[in-house]
């Protein structure tokens, strides 16, 4: 094709841009690609135009997308019709992603701090100098004989990147690869581990289910995989002859409740009691799946151990303690409603009880873990595990194992050290305790070199800013891979900016469907700035260190690593790159008790108890961990139950921060569809423009309050108010929302930044700053839902 300038093209088309012309053509149904081309004046004069498949990374859904590139510039993104998660749809975040790529506030190359930390004084340096500095720091840590003093904090990593971060840390000799999972999804993963023996989030077969009972999962607004739930929800409601029913259990109505058949405004922190009250009705009414509880479950009935000691089972615990009347007093849900919900759940099979995939409900106290266990027990009671329309174990593509690490005595000793976050020691059940890191550093755990990847803990941790700043001052050298000068990157010594997801190679395991699949994130355009893929940087650093560390990394770069790890997924690299994904739907679900059931579905990840294919109503893993602890330890762990109840799903009252008389409202920080959970989203103007459409608010924060509570306080809609907790206060405006309990107030997440960029900085308030900084002692989860506040008019 003839190469022409942009000005020539606009002149030839009468000022009509490619984006507008193609969008107009695409809006007409039934148009084929050739017809679309013909519909664009002067189209044949464009030098280059092509479509590149990729995967969105602005929320955890991982939606497939197609990028339309003209003259080397991305002009439009649309959903990939081949991707099973979004089926051609694309949410506003994905549509706005070019604003991330071409954002004027992106860091354009490596930066080195020249002033005090946090002072904002930087100088640009070249990549060779930057990488040499980092490699020398890592070498110094290893030469000191304490490689465990290297720590790597990371956020939402996908596909091979998570494994690479862990492998890199182990090769250095550190156990300190710390995920932010303790801020959101860890409670659900631990609950699945303690009951089903699967340490992972599970999938829900919504297309075939008849009844969905969602406990605070925010299915259609900000759950773990919003687009997956949206497509499955739509099919369940309108894509088949029998319309499924959806019930939302949540103190806040939200978008999910507004679209549901029924909303249950439950008292905050009492979801476990409701689940167990429903279990009481299901059991006493004979609605359990008798085959499952008798042949494929442990601890449903009372049982006797090898020493002849009698133990209480789930059935007797529930029947003795959680009748509908008692449960109603705890939850605020009428006993008749509890009985009806249980009857509908037990008789309209297949049915699923959905727990939150991120944050909120399950973070706050040990009650969060037991709540997740109680919710999942409902699925087991009605036989909804690994059945059409039920709860499915998520399978992943087959990949070669990571290479065995070379002999390295220094690294081997370092890997045995106690973790910087206290996971597995201070917090015995925890895999990660991200928000506990600053306290551990301030208490004396030495960290010499700290890496930060997709991590902004100063903003995203409850009451975290000052604690993290103090901890950072005790770290010798901090490296951030952020694309923006966010709150945490401002405290780094060196910034090695990553590509955006539209400029890099990266894989993305498809989650939420049950069957294995992988999507390929590939450069839609050449890098806009002097940035590098962090995967390439880590491999480069390993090579620079030489010796056993370099020997552990045989790949020239991250794309070569990807090709090696994805060689057995079922498609060639060329096919994967062309289509953007590859999936392998299963022929059938495994039969109960079969070899696949034992190896994949129940018990696969158990560490201390038999992998026998039994679902644990009575958690044997938890018993192994806690059966010998004394009374003082149980009190230290915050567990109020005693005896066998400790190992069974049960309700534990939440220990709230703030006296109820002085602080009458429970504060809930809610994630919205618009801004989502990631820091960079707050600096995209289109997302700010639609940030609060549910209450007609944009570019700012607001406090959701029920009209009843506002009337009691003498407040009116849009009044300026102070929201105050025992830990701080923030000024915003109040918006009256009828779909909300009167003892709860909500602040939207991802406003209140003090950095990032021109569209995010100094806009609204960060509700997390009002929350307690605690970590739950058993699981290592962050405390999100145990803070009370008071609200009063601002002068």
PDB file of C-alpha atoms in Angstrom, residues 265-516:
ATOM      1  CA  UNK A 265     -29.826  -7.133  53.352  1.00  0.00           C
ATOM      2  CA  UNK A 266     -27.928  -9.125  55.975  1.00  0.00           C
ATOM      3  CA  UNK A 267     -26.297  -7.720  59.100  1.00  0.00           C
ATOM      4  CA  UNK A 268     -22.574  -7.218  58.338  1.00  0.00           C
ATOM      5  CA  UNK A 269     -20.286 -10.041  59.373  1.00  0.00           C
ATOM      6  CA  UNK A 270     -23.001 -12.657  59.932  1.00  0.00           C
ATOM      7  CA  UNK A 271     -22.990 -14.520  56.612  1.00  0.00           C
ATOM      8  CA  UNK A 272     -21.608 -17.678  58.247  1.00  0.00           C
ATOM      9  CA  UNK A 273     -24.617 -17.839  60.543  1.00  0.00           C
ATOM     10  CA  UNK A 274     -27.009 -17.492  57.592  1.00  0.00           C
ATOM     11  CA  UNK A 275     -25.259 -20.265  55.651  1.00  0.00           C
ATOM     12  CA  UNK A 276     -25.375 -22.546  58.683  1.00  0.00           C
ATOM     13  CA  UNK A 277     -29.001 -21.655  59.383  1.00  0.00           C
ATOM     14  CA  UNK A 278     -29.819 -22.703  55.829  1.00  0.00           C
ATOM     15  CA  UNK A 279     -27.802 -25.890  56.361  1.00  0.00           C
ATOM     16  CA  UNK A 280     -29.995 -26.621  59.405  1.00  0.00           C
ATOM     17  CA  UNK A 281     -33.131 -26.495  57.259  1.00  0.00           C
ATOM     18  CA  UNK A 282     -31.569 -28.501  54.412  1.00  0.00           C
ATOM     19  CA  UNK A 283     -30.452 -31.247  56.813  1.00  0.00           C
ATOM     20  CA  UNK A 284     -33.617 -31.396  58.907  1.00  0.00           C
ATOM     21  CA  UNK A 285     -35.775 -31.427  55.764  1.00  0.00           C
ATOM     22  CA  UNK A 286     -33.869 -34.313  54.195  1.00  0.00           C
ATOM     23  CA  UNK A 287     -32.668 -32.214  51.236  1.00  0.00           C
ATOM     24  CA  UNK A 288     -29.013 -33.222  51.445  1.00  0.00           C
ATOM     25  CA  UNK A 289     -27.342 -35.242  48.710  1.00  0.00           C
ATOM     26  CA  UNK A 290     -27.306 -38.484  50.667  1.00  0.00           C
ATOM     27  CA  UNK A 291     -24.847 -40.248  48.367  1.00  0.00           C
ATOM     28  CA  UNK A 292     -22.315 -37.439  48.680  1.00  0.00           C
ATOM     29  CA  UNK A 293     -22.417 -36.904  52.463  1.00  0.00           C
ATOM     30  CA  UNK A 294     -22.348 -40.646  53.197  1.00  0.00           C
ATOM     31  CA  UNK A 295     -19.724 -41.797  50.686  1.00  0.00           C
ATOM     32  CA  UNK A 296     -17.575 -38.810  49.725  1.00  0.00           C
ATOM     33  CA  UNK A 297     -17.420 -36.628  52.826  1.00  0.00           C
ATOM     34  CA  UNK A 298     -15.635 -36.696  56.169  1.00  0.00           C
ATOM     35  CA  UNK A 299     -17.049 -35.347  59.414  1.00  0.00           C
ATOM     36  CA  UNK A 300     -20.654 -34.906  58.357  1.00  0.00           C
ATOM     37  CA  UNK A 301     -21.789 -37.267  61.121  1.00  0.00           C
ATOM     38  CA  UNK A 302     -20.222 -37.529  64.571  1.00  0.00           C
ATOM     39  CA  UNK A 303     -17.154 -39.751  64.394  1.00  0.00           C
ATOM     40  CA  UNK A 304     -14.598 -41.639  66.488  1.00  0.00           C
ATOM     41  CA  UNK A 305     -10.833 -41.406  65.981  1.00  0.00           C
ATOM     42  CA  UNK A 306      -8.265 -44.189  66.227  1.00  0.00           C
ATOM     43  CA  UNK A 307      -7.807 -43.545  69.945  1.00  0.00           C
ATOM     44  CA  UNK A 308     -11.522 -44.043  70.583  1.00  0.00           C
ATOM     45  CA  UNK A 309     -12.191 -40.335  71.170  1.00  0.00           C
ATOM     46  CA  UNK A 310     -15.603 -39.120  70.020  1.00  0.00           C
ATOM     47  CA  UNK A 311     -15.771 -36.013  67.826  1.00  0.00           C
ATOM     48  CA  UNK A 312     -18.659 -33.804  66.839  1.00  0.00           C
ATOM     49  CA  UNK A 313     -19.693 -33.721  63.196  1.00  0.00           C
ATOM     50  CA  UNK A 314     -21.107 -30.946  61.047  1.00  0.00           C
ATOM     51  CA  UNK A 315     -24.663 -32.260  61.198  1.00  0.00           C
ATOM     52  CA  UNK A 316     -24.991 -32.258  64.985  1.00  0.00           C
ATOM     53  CA  UNK A 317     -23.223 -28.880  65.294  1.00  0.00           C
ATOM     54  CA  UNK A 318     -25.669 -27.271  62.886  1.00  0.00           C
ATOM     55  CA  UNK A 319     -28.784 -28.909  64.330  1.00  0.00           C
ATOM     56  CA  UNK A 320     -27.826 -27.944  67.869  1.00  0.00           C
ATOM     57  CA  UNK A 321     -26.798 -24.340  67.284  1.00  0.00           C
ATOM     58  CA  UNK A 322     -28.238 -22.858  64.093  1.00  0.00           C
ATOM     59  CA  UNK A 323     -32.000 -23.228  63.978  1.00  0.00           C
ATOM     60  CA  UNK A 324     -33.711 -20.486  61.901  1.00  0.00           C
ATOM     61  CA  UNK A 325     -34.906 -18.547  64.948  1.00  0.00           C
ATOM     62  CA  UNK A 326     -31.434 -18.348  66.473  1.00  0.00           C
ATOM     63  CA  UNK A 327     -29.923 -17.515  63.110  1.00  0.00           C
ATOM     64  CA  UNK A 328     -32.483 -14.746  62.563  1.00  0.00           C
ATOM     65  CA  UNK A 329     -31.413 -13.046  65.790  1.00  0.00           C
ATOM     66  CA  UNK A 330     -27.792 -13.064  64.609  1.00  0.00           C
ATOM     67  CA  UNK A 331     -28.284 -12.046  60.971  1.00  0.00           C
ATOM     68  CA  UNK A 332     -31.349  -9.836  60.995  1.00  0.00           C
ATOM     69  CA  UNK A 333     -32.882 -12.085  58.300  1.00  0.00           C
ATOM     70  CA  UNK A 334     -36.348 -13.388  59.306  1.00  0.00           C
ATOM     71  CA  UNK A 335     -36.561 -17.057  60.201  1.00  0.00           C
ATOM     72  CA  UNK A 336     -39.209 -17.646  57.547  1.00  0.00           C
ATOM     73  CA  UNK A 337     -36.947 -16.149  54.890  1.00  0.00           C
ATOM     74  CA  UNK A 338     -34.076 -18.369  56.003  1.00  0.00           C
ATOM     75  CA  UNK A 339     -36.254 -21.460  55.738  1.00  0.00           C
ATOM     76  CA  UNK A 340     -37.539 -20.459  52.303  1.00  0.00           C
ATOM     77  CA  UNK A 341     -34.052 -19.688  50.973  1.00  0.00           C
ATOM     78  CA  UNK A 342     -32.854 -23.080  52.179  1.00  0.00           C
ATOM     79  CA  UNK A 343     -35.795 -24.870  50.602  1.00  0.00           C
ATOM     80  CA  UNK A 344     -35.273 -23.156  47.257  1.00  0.00           C
ATOM     81  CA  UNK A 345     -31.544 -23.853  47.349  1.00  0.00           C
ATOM     82  CA  UNK A 346     -32.043 -27.509  48.226  1.00  0.00           C
ATOM     83  CA  UNK A 347     -34.809 -28.288  45.748  1.00  0.00           C
ATOM     84  CA  UNK A 348     -33.805 -26.304  42.664  1.00  0.00           C
ATOM     85  CA  UNK A 349     -30.662 -28.208  41.816  1.00  0.00           C
ATOM     86  CA  UNK A 350     -28.113 -27.775  40.515  1.00  0.00           C
ATOM     87  CA  UNK A 351     -27.557 -24.822  42.822  1.00  0.00           C
ATOM     88  CA  UNK A 352     -24.425 -22.950  43.828  1.00  0.00           C
ATOM     89  CA  UNK A 353     -23.446 -20.811  46.801  1.00  0.00           C
ATOM     90  CA  UNK A 354     -20.948 -18.206  45.626  1.00  0.00           C
ATOM     91  CA  UNK A 355     -18.416 -16.662  47.976  1.00  0.00           C
ATOM     92  CA  UNK A 356     -16.551 -13.442  47.279  1.00  0.00           C
ATOM     93  CA  UNK A 357     -13.578 -13.849  44.988  1.00  0.00           C
ATOM     94  CA  UNK A 358     -11.922 -10.745  46.414  1.00  0.00           C
ATOM     95  CA  UNK A 359     -11.777  -8.797  49.644  1.00  0.00           C
ATOM     96  CA  UNK A 360     -14.683  -7.343  51.576  1.00  0.00           C
ATOM     97  CA  UNK A 361     -16.840  -9.889  53.355  1.00  0.00           C
ATOM     98  CA  UNK A 362     -14.094 -12.421  54.099  1.00  0.00           C
ATOM     99  CA  UNK A 363     -11.480 -10.005  55.493  1.00  0.00           C
ATOM    100  CA  UNK A 364     -11.730  -8.666  59.002  1.00  0.00           C
ATOM    101  CA  UNK A 365     -11.396 -11.480  61.525  1.00  0.00           C
ATOM    102  CA  UNK A 366     -11.065 -15.250  61.722  1.00  0.00           C
ATOM    103  CA  UNK A 367     -14.803 -15.250  61.069  1.00  0.00           C
ATOM    104  CA  UNK A 368     -13.943 -14.624  57.409  1.00  0.00           C
ATOM    105  CA  UNK A 369     -12.273 -18.021  57.071  1.00  0.00           C
ATOM    106  CA  UNK A 370     -15.098 -19.845  58.822  1.00  0.00           C
ATOM    107  CA  UNK A 371     -17.624 -17.912  56.734  1.00  0.00           C
ATOM    108  CA  UNK A 372     -15.995 -19.100  53.519  1.00  0.00           C
ATOM    109  CA  UNK A 373     -15.983 -22.674  54.854  1.00  0.00           C
ATOM    110  CA  UNK A 374     -19.678 -22.431  55.775  1.00  0.00           C
ATOM    111  CA  UNK A 375     -20.660 -21.081  52.358  1.00  0.00           C
ATOM    112  CA  UNK A 376     -18.773 -23.835  50.560  1.00  0.00           C
ATOM    113  CA  UNK A 377     -20.328 -26.447  52.869  1.00  0.00           C
ATOM    114  CA  UNK A 378     -23.709 -25.542  51.335  1.00  0.00           C
ATOM    115  CA  UNK A 379     -22.390 -26.630  47.939  1.00  0.00           C
ATOM    116  CA  UNK A 380     -21.268 -29.948  49.397  1.00  0.00           C
ATOM    117  CA  UNK A 381     -24.580 -30.546  51.182  1.00  0.00           C
ATOM    118  CA  UNK A 382     -26.542 -30.477  47.921  1.00  0.00           C
ATOM    119  CA  UNK A 383     -23.909 -32.373  45.917  1.00  0.00           C
ATOM    120  CA  UNK A 384     -22.868 -29.445  43.719  1.00  0.00           C
ATOM    121  CA  UNK A 385     -19.173 -30.269  43.566  1.00  0.00           C
ATOM    122  CA  UNK A 386     -17.832 -31.052  40.097  1.00  0.00           C
ATOM    123  CA  UNK A 387     -21.214 -31.521  38.489  1.00  0.00           C
ATOM    124  CA  UNK A 388     -22.912 -29.727  35.572  1.00  0.00           C
ATOM    125  CA  UNK A 389     -24.369 -26.519  36.950  1.00  0.00           C
ATOM    126  CA  UNK A 390     -22.237 -26.762  40.071  1.00  0.00           C
ATOM    127  CA  UNK A 391     -18.853 -25.726  41.425  1.00  0.00           C
ATOM    128  CA  UNK A 392     -15.886 -26.777  39.313  1.00  0.00           C
ATOM    129  CA  UNK A 393     -12.193 -27.086  40.072  1.00  0.00           C
ATOM    130  CA  UNK A 394     -10.256 -24.763  37.770  1.00  0.00           C
ATOM    131  CA  UNK A 395      -7.877 -26.712  35.509  1.00  0.00           C
ATOM    132  CA  UNK A 396      -4.826 -25.136  33.933  1.00  0.00           C
ATOM    133  CA  UNK A 397      -2.776 -25.886  30.826  1.00  0.00           C
ATOM    134  CA  UNK A 398      -0.025 -28.472  31.151  1.00  0.00           C
ATOM    135  CA  UNK A 399       3.386 -26.801  31.421  1.00  0.00           C
ATOM    136  CA  UNK A 400       6.877 -28.194  31.999  1.00  0.00           C
ATOM    137  CA  UNK A 401       8.068 -27.830  35.561  1.00  0.00           C
ATOM    138  CA  UNK A 402      10.449 -25.031  36.412  1.00  0.00           C
ATOM    139  CA  UNK A 403      14.074 -26.210  36.183  1.00  0.00           C
ATOM    140  CA  UNK A 404      15.629 -27.609  39.325  1.00  0.00           C
ATOM    141  CA  UNK A 405      17.760 -24.952  40.949  1.00  0.00           C
ATOM    142  CA  UNK A 406      21.512 -25.531  40.713  1.00  0.00           C
ATOM    143  CA  UNK A 407      23.488 -26.388  43.828  1.00  0.00           C
ATOM    144  CA  UNK A 408      23.910 -23.168  45.785  1.00  0.00           C
ATOM    145  CA  UNK A 409      24.531 -23.516  49.564  1.00  0.00           C
ATOM    146  CA  UNK A 410      24.046 -19.800  50.233  1.00  0.00           C
ATOM    147  CA  UNK A 411      20.685 -19.723  48.467  1.00  0.00           C
ATOM    148  CA  UNK A 412      19.571 -23.018  49.995  1.00  0.00           C
ATOM    149  CA  UNK A 413      20.157 -21.700  53.511  1.00  0.00           C
ATOM    150  CA  UNK A 414      18.451 -18.403  52.756  1.00  0.00           C
ATOM    151  CA  UNK A 415      15.319 -20.123  51.446  1.00  0.00           C
ATOM    152  CA  UNK A 416      14.859 -21.779  54.854  1.00  0.00           C
ATOM    153  CA  UNK A 417      14.655 -18.453  56.695  1.00  0.00           C
ATOM    154  CA  UNK A 418      11.472 -17.123  58.266  1.00  0.00           C
ATOM    155  CA  UNK A 419       9.469 -15.009  55.832  1.00  0.00           C
ATOM    156  CA  UNK A 420       9.379 -11.236  56.067  1.00  0.00           C
ATOM    157  CA  UNK A 421       5.559 -11.279  56.221  1.00  0.00           C
ATOM    158  CA  UNK A 422       5.409 -13.920  58.968  1.00  0.00           C
ATOM    159  CA  UNK A 423       3.391 -16.317  56.798  1.00  0.00           C
ATOM    160  CA  UNK A 424       3.616 -19.848  58.180  1.00  0.00           C
ATOM    161  CA  UNK A 425       5.174 -18.696  61.458  1.00  0.00           C
ATOM    162  CA  UNK A 426       3.638 -15.617  63.062  1.00  0.00           C
ATOM    163  CA  UNK A 427       0.466 -16.322  61.070  1.00  0.00           C
ATOM    164  CA  UNK A 428       0.398 -20.144  61.056  1.00  0.00           C
ATOM    165  CA  UNK A 429      -2.173 -20.740  58.300  1.00  0.00           C
ATOM    166  CA  UNK A 430      -1.072 -17.905  56.030  1.00  0.00           C
ATOM    167  CA  UNK A 431       0.543 -18.318  52.618  1.00  0.00           C
ATOM    168  CA  UNK A 432       0.953 -14.541  52.307  1.00  0.00           C
ATOM    169  CA  UNK A 433       0.513 -11.588  54.687  1.00  0.00           C
ATOM    170  CA  UNK A 434       1.314  -8.651  52.406  1.00  0.00           C
ATOM    171  CA  UNK A 435      -0.028  -5.906  54.668  1.00  0.00           C
ATOM    172  CA  UNK A 436       2.018  -7.214  57.645  1.00  0.00           C
ATOM    173  CA  UNK A 437       5.363  -6.560  55.926  1.00  0.00           C
ATOM    174  CA  UNK A 438       5.858  -2.962  57.175  1.00  0.00           C
ATOM    175  CA  UNK A 439       5.202  -3.933  60.782  1.00  0.00           C
ATOM    176  CA  UNK A 440       7.640  -6.828  60.538  1.00  0.00           C
ATOM    177  CA  UNK A 441      10.328  -4.568  59.057  1.00  0.00           C
ATOM    178  CA  UNK A 442       9.754  -1.951  61.748  1.00  0.00           C
ATOM    179  CA  UNK A 443      10.052  -4.694  64.374  1.00  0.00           C
ATOM    180  CA  UNK A 444      13.510  -5.575  63.092  1.00  0.00           C
ATOM    181  CA  UNK A 445      13.279  -7.986  60.162  1.00  0.00           C
ATOM    182  CA  UNK A 446      16.157  -6.800  57.927  1.00  0.00           C
ATOM    183  CA  UNK A 447      15.448  -6.124  54.250  1.00  0.00           C
ATOM    184  CA  UNK A 448      18.348  -4.861  52.172  1.00  0.00           C
ATOM    185  CA  UNK A 449      16.802  -4.969  48.672  1.00  0.00           C
ATOM    186  CA  UNK A 450      13.085  -4.713  47.920  1.00  0.00           C
ATOM    187  CA  UNK A 451      11.411  -5.190  44.523  1.00  0.00           C
ATOM    188  CA  UNK A 452       7.865  -3.941  43.835  1.00  0.00           C
ATOM    189  CA  UNK A 453       5.901  -5.275  40.873  1.00  0.00           C
ATOM    190  CA  UNK A 454       2.312  -4.115  40.314  1.00  0.00           C
ATOM    191  CA  UNK A 455       2.363  -3.267  44.002  1.00  0.00           C
ATOM    192  CA  UNK A 456       1.214  -0.016  45.583  1.00  0.00           C
ATOM    193  CA  UNK A 457       0.956  -1.007  49.254  1.00  0.00           C
ATOM    194  CA  UNK A 458       1.013   2.566  50.549  1.00  0.00           C
ATOM    195  CA  UNK A 459      -2.395   3.052  48.936  1.00  0.00           C
ATOM    196  CA  UNK A 460      -3.986  -0.398  48.879  1.00  0.00           C
ATOM    197  CA  UNK A 461      -3.302  -1.556  52.450  1.00  0.00           C
ATOM    198  CA  UNK A 462      -5.608  -0.534  55.307  1.00  0.00           C
ATOM    199  CA  UNK A 463      -4.156   2.431  57.193  1.00  0.00           C
ATOM    200  CA  UNK A 464      -0.923   1.785  55.358  1.00  0.00           C
ATOM    201  CA  UNK A 465       0.700   5.058  54.268  1.00  0.00           C
ATOM    202  CA  UNK A 466       2.683   6.096  57.334  1.00  0.00           C
ATOM    203  CA  UNK A 467       3.560   2.523  58.324  1.00  0.00           C
ATOM    204  CA  UNK A 468       4.974   1.703  54.909  1.00  0.00           C
ATOM    205  CA  UNK A 469       6.887   5.001  54.693  1.00  0.00           C
ATOM    206  CA  UNK A 470       8.552   4.274  58.033  1.00  0.00           C
ATOM    207  CA  UNK A 471       9.371   0.722  56.953  1.00  0.00           C
ATOM    208  CA  UNK A 472      10.817   1.898  53.628  1.00  0.00           C
ATOM    209  CA  UNK A 473      13.236   4.125  55.521  1.00  0.00           C
ATOM    210  CA  UNK A 474      14.742   0.945  57.010  1.00  0.00           C
ATOM    211  CA  UNK A 475      15.277  -0.691  53.581  1.00  0.00           C
ATOM    212  CA  UNK A 476      18.609   0.035  51.908  1.00  0.00           C
ATOM    213  CA  UNK A 477      17.531  -0.191  48.259  1.00  0.00           C
ATOM    214  CA  UNK A 478      14.050  -0.192  46.696  1.00  0.00           C
ATOM    215  CA  UNK A 479      13.277  -0.925  43.050  1.00  0.00           C
ATOM    216  CA  UNK A 480       9.845  -0.302  41.548  1.00  0.00           C
ATOM    217  CA  UNK A 481       8.677  -1.579  38.160  1.00  0.00           C
ATOM    218  CA  UNK A 482       5.690   0.769  38.076  1.00  0.00           C
ATOM    219  CA  UNK A 483       4.623   2.576  34.903  1.00  0.00           C
ATOM    220  CA  UNK A 484       3.481   5.539  37.010  1.00  0.00           C
ATOM    221  CA  UNK A 485       4.855   7.485  39.952  1.00  0.00           C
ATOM    222  CA  UNK A 486       2.303   6.071  42.351  1.00  0.00           C
ATOM    223  CA  UNK A 487       2.365   6.531  46.132  1.00  0.00           C
ATOM    224  CA  UNK A 488       4.811   3.657  46.637  1.00  0.00           C
ATOM    225  CA  UNK A 489       7.016   4.274  43.606  1.00  0.00           C
ATOM    226  CA  UNK A 490       7.694   7.757  44.975  1.00  0.00           C
ATOM    227  CA  UNK A 491       9.631   6.074  47.802  1.00  0.00           C
ATOM    228  CA  UNK A 492      11.809   3.932  45.515  1.00  0.00           C
ATOM    229  CA  UNK A 493      15.490   4.462  44.845  1.00  0.00           C
ATOM    230  CA  UNK A 494      15.239   3.247  41.277  1.00  0.00           C
ATOM    231  CA  UNK A 495      12.311   2.895  38.889  1.00  0.00           C
ATOM    232  CA  UNK A 496      12.569   0.432  36.004  1.00  0.00           C
ATOM    233  CA  UNK A 497       9.269   1.114  34.224  1.00  0.00           C
ATOM    234  CA  UNK A 498       7.415  -1.864  32.819  1.00  0.00           C
ATOM    235  CA  UNK A 499       5.621  -1.905  29.481  1.00  0.00           C
ATOM    236  CA  UNK A 500       1.866  -1.568  29.652  1.00  0.00           C
ATOM    237  CA  UNK A 501       0.022  -4.797  28.885  1.00  0.00           C
ATOM    238  CA  UNK A 502      -0.505  -3.519  25.329  1.00  0.00           C
ATOM    239  CA  UNK A 503       3.242  -3.484  24.664  1.00  0.00           C
ATOM    240  CA  UNK A 504       4.496  -6.776  26.109  1.00  0.00           C
ATOM    241  CA  UNK A 505       4.531 -10.526  25.722  1.00  0.00           C
ATOM    242  CA  UNK A 506       2.763 -12.332  28.541  1.00  0.00           C
ATOM    243  CA  UNK A 507       0.459 -15.300  28.908  1.00  0.00           C
ATOM    244  CA  UNK A 508      -2.782 -15.366  30.833  1.00  0.00           C
ATOM    245  CA  UNK A 509      -4.308 -18.570  32.160  1.00  0.00           C
ATOM    246  CA  UNK A 510      -8.056 -18.390  31.602  1.00  0.00           C
ATOM    247  CA  UNK A 511      -9.885 -18.664  34.929  1.00  0.00           C
ATOM    248  CA  UNK A 512     -13.534 -19.045  35.874  1.00  0.00           C
ATOM    249  CA  UNK A 513     -14.678 -21.740  33.433  1.00  0.00           C
ATOM    250  CA  UNK A 514     -13.202 -24.867  34.997  1.00  0.00           C
ATOM    251  CA  UNK A 515     -11.532 -26.237  31.880  1.00  0.00           C
ATOM    252  CA  UNK A 516      -7.964 -25.265  30.924  1.00  0.00           C
TER     253      UNK A 516
END
